PDB file of C-alpha atoms in Angstrom:
ATOM      1  CA  MET A  28     -18.328-180.040 -19.998  1.00 35.00           C
ATOM      2  CA  LEU A  29     -16.394-182.988 -21.027  1.00 36.00           C
ATOM      3  CA  VAL A  30     -17.469-186.147 -19.649  1.00 41.00           C
ATOM      4  CA  ALA A  31     -14.854-186.971 -17.017  1.00 44.00           C
ATOM      5  CA  GLY A  32     -14.905-190.861 -17.287  1.00 44.00           C
ATOM      6  CA  MET A  33     -14.109-190.673 -20.971  1.00 44.00           C
ATOM      7  CA  THR A  34     -11.115-188.392 -20.288  1.00 47.00           C
ATOM      8  CA  MET A  35      -9.691-191.673 -19.301  1.00 46.00           C
ATOM      9  CA  ALA A  36      -9.471-192.528 -23.174  1.00 49.00           C
ATOM     10  CA  ALA A  37      -7.389-189.365 -23.569  1.00 48.00           C
ATOM     11  CA  GLN A  38      -5.233-190.331 -20.549  1.00 49.00           C
ATOM     12  CA  VAL A  39      -4.609-193.809 -21.768  1.00 48.00           C
ATOM     13  CA  ALA A  40      -3.682-192.132 -25.257  1.00 46.00           C
ATOM     14  CA  ALA A  41      -1.325-189.878 -23.510  1.00 51.00           C
ATOM     15  CA  GLN A  42       0.572-192.708 -22.363  1.00 59.00           C
ATOM     16  CA  LYS A  43       1.968-192.554 -25.762  1.00 68.00           C
ATOM     17  CA  ALA A  44       1.969-195.229 -28.519  1.00 79.00           C
ATOM     18  CA  SER A  45       4.270-198.124 -27.500  1.00 85.00           C
ATOM     19  CA  GLY A  46       5.018-198.990 -31.054  1.00 88.00           C
ATOM     20  CA  ASP A  47       4.003-202.292 -30.398  1.00 93.00           C
ATOM     21  CA  TYR A  48       1.289-203.626 -32.571  1.00 95.00           C
ATOM     22  CA  ALA A  49      -0.393-205.839 -29.786  1.00 94.00           C
ATOM     23  CA  THR A  50      -0.120-203.307 -27.202  1.00 94.00           C
ATOM     24  CA  ASP A  51      -1.364-200.453 -29.307  1.00 96.00           C
ATOM     25  CA  LEU A  52      -4.369-202.465 -30.548  1.00 96.00           C
ATOM     26  CA  GLY A  53      -5.035-203.073 -27.122  1.00 94.00           C
ATOM     27  CA  TYR A  54      -4.959-199.516 -26.053  1.00 96.00           C
ATOM     28  CA  VAL A  55      -7.498-198.621 -28.981  1.00 97.00           C
ATOM     29  CA  TYR A  56      -9.734-201.658 -28.690  1.00 96.00           C
ATOM     30  CA  GLY A  57      -9.835-200.808 -24.635  1.00 96.00           C
ATOM     31  CA  GLY A  58     -10.972-197.295 -25.668  1.00 96.00           C
ATOM     32  CA  TYR A  59     -14.024-198.656 -27.546  1.00 97.00           C
ATOM     33  CA  GLN A  60     -14.657-201.082 -24.656  1.00 97.00           C
ATOM     34  CA  ARG A  61     -14.571-197.957 -22.104  1.00 97.00           C
ATOM     35  CA  ILE A  62     -17.116-196.188 -24.193  1.00 97.00           C
ATOM     36  CA  ILE A  63     -19.331-199.287 -24.168  1.00 98.00           C
ATOM     37  CA  ALA A  64     -18.679-199.564 -20.308  1.00 98.00           C
ATOM     38  CA  LEU A  65     -19.791-196.040 -19.841  1.00 98.00           C
ATOM     39  CA  ARG A  66     -22.954-196.602 -21.843  1.00 98.00           C
ATOM     40  CA  GLU A  67     -23.914-199.821 -19.825  1.00 98.00           C
ATOM     41  CA  ALA A  68     -23.126-198.000 -16.479  1.00 98.00           C
ATOM     42  CA  CYS A  69     -25.657-195.065 -17.693  1.00 98.00           C
ATOM     43  CA  ASP A  70     -28.232-197.624 -18.779  1.00 98.00           C
ATOM     44  CA  GLU A  71     -28.044-199.220 -15.193  1.00 97.00           C
ATOM     45  CA  ALA A  72     -27.601-196.130 -12.947  1.00 97.00           C
ATOM     46  CA  VAL A  73     -29.285-193.205 -15.018  1.00 97.00           C
ATOM     47  CA  PRO A  74     -32.159-194.799 -16.989  1.00 98.00           C
ATOM     48  CA  ALA A  75     -33.586-191.268 -17.882  1.00 98.00           C
ATOM     49  CA  THR A  76     -30.491-190.925 -20.157  1.00 98.00           C
ATOM     50  CA  ARG A  77     -30.926-194.258 -21.840  1.00 98.00           C
ATOM     51  CA  ALA A  78     -32.854-193.350 -24.863  1.00 98.00           C
ATOM     52  CA  ALA A  79     -30.694-190.289 -25.638  1.00 98.00           C
ATOM     53  CA  ASN A  80     -27.348-192.174 -25.050  1.00 98.00           C
ATOM     54  CA  GLY A  81     -28.752-195.349 -26.914  1.00 98.00           C
ATOM     55  CA  GLN A  82     -29.501-193.047 -30.128  1.00 98.00           C
ATOM     56  CA  ALA A  83     -26.085-191.113 -29.793  1.00 98.00           C
ATOM     57  CA  PHE A  84     -24.340-194.643 -29.378  1.00 98.00           C
ATOM     58  CA  LEU A  85     -25.965-196.042 -32.552  1.00 98.00           C
ATOM     59  CA  LYS A  86     -25.057-192.907 -34.422  1.00 98.00           C
ATOM     60  CA  TRP A  87     -21.308-193.223 -33.167  1.00 98.00           C
ATOM     61  CA  GLN A  88     -21.177-196.886 -33.997  1.00 97.00           C
ATOM     62  CA  THR A  89     -22.471-196.070 -37.578  1.00 97.00           C
ATOM     63  CA  GLN A  90     -20.072-193.243 -37.879  1.00 97.00           C
ATOM     64  CA  HIS A  91     -17.047-195.190 -36.706  1.00 98.00           C
ATOM     65  CA  GLY A  92     -18.291-198.572 -38.064  1.00 97.00           C
ATOM     66  CA  GLU A  93     -15.205-198.962 -40.416  1.00 98.00           C
ATOM     67  CA  LEU A  94     -12.702-198.486 -37.471  1.00 98.00           C
ATOM     68  CA  LEU A  95     -14.695-200.606 -35.178  1.00 98.00           C
ATOM     69  CA  ALA A  96     -14.830-203.542 -37.716  1.00 98.00           C
ATOM     70  CA  GLU A  97     -11.114-203.080 -38.266  1.00 98.00           C
ATOM     71  CA  LEU A  98     -10.495-203.485 -34.702  1.00 97.00           C
ATOM     72  CA  LYS A  99     -12.546-206.420 -34.220  1.00 96.00           C
ATOM     73  CA  ARG A 100     -10.900-207.944 -37.378  1.00 97.00           C
ATOM     74  CA  ARG A 101      -7.397-207.162 -36.158  1.00 97.00           C
ATOM     75  CA  VAL A 102      -7.937-208.660 -32.514  1.00 95.00           C
ATOM     76  CA  THR A 103      -9.431-211.907 -34.153  1.00 96.00           C
ATOM     77  CA  ALA A 104      -6.777-212.127 -36.617  1.00 96.00           C
ATOM     78  CA  MET A 105      -4.106-211.818 -33.855  1.00 94.00           C
ATOM     79  CA  ILE A 106      -5.767-214.580 -31.728  1.00 95.00           C
ATOM     80  CA  ARG A 107      -5.931-216.584 -34.956  1.00 96.00           C
ATOM     81  CA  ARG A 108      -2.135-216.192 -35.792  1.00 95.00           C
ATOM     82  CA  ALA A 109      -1.451-217.185 -32.138  1.00 94.00           C
ATOM     83  CA  SER A 110      -3.332-220.357 -32.180  1.00 95.00           C
ATOM     84  CA  SER A 111      -1.875-223.625 -33.264  1.00 94.00           C
ATOM     85  CA  ASP A 112      -5.092-225.201 -34.939  1.00 96.00           C
ATOM     86  CA  GLU A 113      -8.989-224.352 -34.940  1.00 95.00           C
ATOM     87  CA  LYS A 114      -9.436-225.907 -31.688  1.00 96.00           C
ATOM     88  CA  ASP A 115      -6.866-223.832 -30.150  1.00 96.00           C
ATOM     89  CA  TYR A 116      -8.128-220.786 -31.820  1.00 95.00           C
ATOM     90  CA  ALA A 117     -11.709-221.386 -30.338  1.00 95.00           C
ATOM     91  CA  ARG A 118     -10.373-222.081 -27.016  1.00 96.00           C
ATOM     92  CA  SER A 119      -8.162-218.856 -27.171  1.00 95.00           C
ATOM     93  CA  LEU A 120     -11.100-216.758 -28.601  1.00 94.00           C
ATOM     94  CA  GLY A 121     -13.410-217.522 -25.944  1.00 95.00           C
ATOM     95  CA  LYS A 122     -10.599-216.732 -23.350  1.00 96.00           C
ATOM     96  CA  TYR A 123      -9.794-213.399 -24.998  1.00 94.00           C
ATOM     97  CA  GLU A 124     -13.575-212.586 -25.326  1.00 95.00           C
ATOM     98  CA  GLY A 125     -14.158-213.568 -21.728  1.00 96.00           C
ATOM     99  CA  ALA A 126     -11.159-211.330 -20.631  1.00 95.00           C
ATOM    100  CA  ILE A 127     -12.368-208.242 -22.580  1.00 95.00           C
ATOM    101  CA  LEU A 128     -15.938-208.660 -21.023  1.00 96.00           C
ATOM    102  CA  LEU A 129     -14.538-209.074 -17.599  1.00 97.00           C
ATOM    103  CA  SER A 130     -12.491-205.877 -18.131  1.00 96.00           C
ATOM    104  CA  ARG A 131     -15.624-203.932 -19.408  1.00 97.00           C
ATOM    105  CA  GLU A 132     -17.473-204.997 -16.318  1.00 98.00           C
ATOM    106  CA  GLU A 133     -14.492-203.757 -14.192  1.00 98.00           C
ATOM    107  CA  GLN A 134     -14.722-200.444 -16.147  1.00 98.00           C
ATOM    108  CA  LYS A 135     -18.453-200.031 -15.952  1.00 98.00           C
ATOM    109  CA  MET A 136     -18.044-200.650 -12.083  1.00 98.00           C
ATOM    110  CA  ALA A 137     -15.547-197.883 -11.860  1.00 97.00           C
ATOM    111  CA  PHE A 138     -18.108-195.557 -13.463  1.00 97.00           C
ATOM    112  CA  LEU A 139     -20.871-196.828 -11.198  1.00 97.00           C
ATOM    113  CA  LEU A 140     -18.478-196.253  -8.136  1.00 97.00           C
ATOM    114  CA  ALA A 141     -17.746-192.690  -9.052  1.00 94.00           C
ATOM    115  CA  GLY A 142     -20.555-191.474  -7.234  1.00 93.00           C
ATOM    116  CA  HIS A 143     -24.229-190.808  -8.443  1.00 93.00           C
ATOM    117  CA  GLU A 144     -23.805-187.053  -9.206  1.00 96.00           C
ATOM    118  CA  VAL A 145     -20.609-187.759 -11.005  1.00 96.00           C
ATOM    119  CA  LEU A 146     -22.019-190.463 -13.092  1.00 97.00           C
ATOM    120  CA  GLN A 147     -25.301-188.545 -13.796  1.00 97.00           C
ATOM    121  CA  ARG A 148     -23.119-185.796 -15.286  1.00 97.00           C
ATOM    122  CA  GLN A 149     -21.248-188.256 -17.367  1.00 97.00           C
ATOM    123  CA  CYS A 150     -24.430-189.867 -18.556  1.00 98.00           C
ATOM    124  CA  ARG A 151     -26.028-186.490 -19.479  1.00 98.00           C
ATOM    125  CA  GLY A 152     -23.022-185.557 -21.363  1.00 98.00           C
ATOM    126  CA  MET A 153     -22.556-188.785 -23.309  1.00 98.00           C
ATOM    127  CA  PRO A 154     -24.236-187.686 -26.504  1.00 98.00           C
ATOM    128  CA  GLU A 155     -22.110-184.729 -26.737  1.00 98.00           C
ATOM    129  CA  LEU A 156     -18.906-186.660 -25.900  1.00 97.00           C
ATOM    130  CA  LEU A 157     -19.637-189.008 -28.631  1.00 98.00           C
ATOM    131  CA  LYS A 158     -19.962-186.064 -31.148  1.00 96.00           C
ATOM    132  CA  GLY A 159     -16.663-184.463 -30.078  1.00 96.00           C
ATOM    133  CA  PRO A 160     -12.963-185.298 -30.314  1.00 95.00           C
ATOM    134  CA  GLU A 161     -13.001-187.429 -27.232  1.00 93.00           C
ATOM    135  CA  GLY A 162     -15.307-189.704 -28.714  1.00 96.00           C
ATOM    136  CA  ASP A 163     -13.441-190.058 -31.873  1.00 97.00           C
ATOM    137  CA  LEU A 164     -11.095-192.897 -31.445  1.00 97.00           C
ATOM    138  CA  SER A 165      -9.125-192.129 -34.598  1.00 96.00           C
ATOM    139  CA  VAL A 166      -8.216-188.908 -32.980  1.00 96.00           C
ATOM    140  CA  VAL A 167      -7.793-189.967 -29.383  1.00 96.00           C
ATOM    141  CA  PHE A 168      -5.482-192.965 -30.576  1.00 97.00           C
ATOM    142  CA  ALA A 169      -4.128-191.439 -33.807  1.00 97.00           C
ATOM    143  CA  ASP A 170      -0.463-192.539 -32.791  1.00 96.00           C
ATOM    144  CA  GLU A 171      -1.589-196.152 -31.693  1.00 97.00           C
ATOM    145  CA  LEU A 172      -3.473-196.423 -35.049  1.00 97.00           C
ATOM    146  CA  GLU A 173      -0.570-195.529 -37.033  1.00 96.00           C
ATOM    147  CA  THR A 174       1.483-198.316 -35.586  1.00 95.00           C
ATOM    148  CA  ILE A 175      -1.391-200.772 -35.855  1.00 96.00           C
ATOM    149  CA  ARG A 176      -1.805-199.852 -39.628  1.00 96.00           C
ATOM    150  CA  LYS A 177       1.830-200.530 -40.505  1.00 94.00           C
ATOM    151  CA  HIS A 178       1.135-204.137 -39.665  1.00 88.00           C
ATOM    152  CA  LYS A 179      -0.917-205.817 -42.432  1.00 75.00           C
TER     153      LYS A 179
END
């Protein structure tokens, strides 16, 4: 069974790539943040899955390390380009990192509010999800990544 919460990534991707660099980068980076939010919700609400999910997540991060590093690099570079100087960059970086954490916390709360049985199924299915196509950001967000990678 597919993890219901992660079908959100597929739903977001189904919105179609916007063709806009910043928007599409936000979609893909948001998909990454949703995976983290699910893991955090599972760690909190279904601790029995913590070890298996932790191992699966570490393996997933290693497997997708290049893409994750690219996304972080691109987000940071976009903030730097929009900043007038180092002081502005530091302020903007903090602002955006705070917004990303707030968004991830909201996503985590949405997972937690889905109900214990639903979340339990999602948490038990997380290792399989991370191995499958819905856990592969390069598949889920292929169109967005094409837009992003046109921008050097």
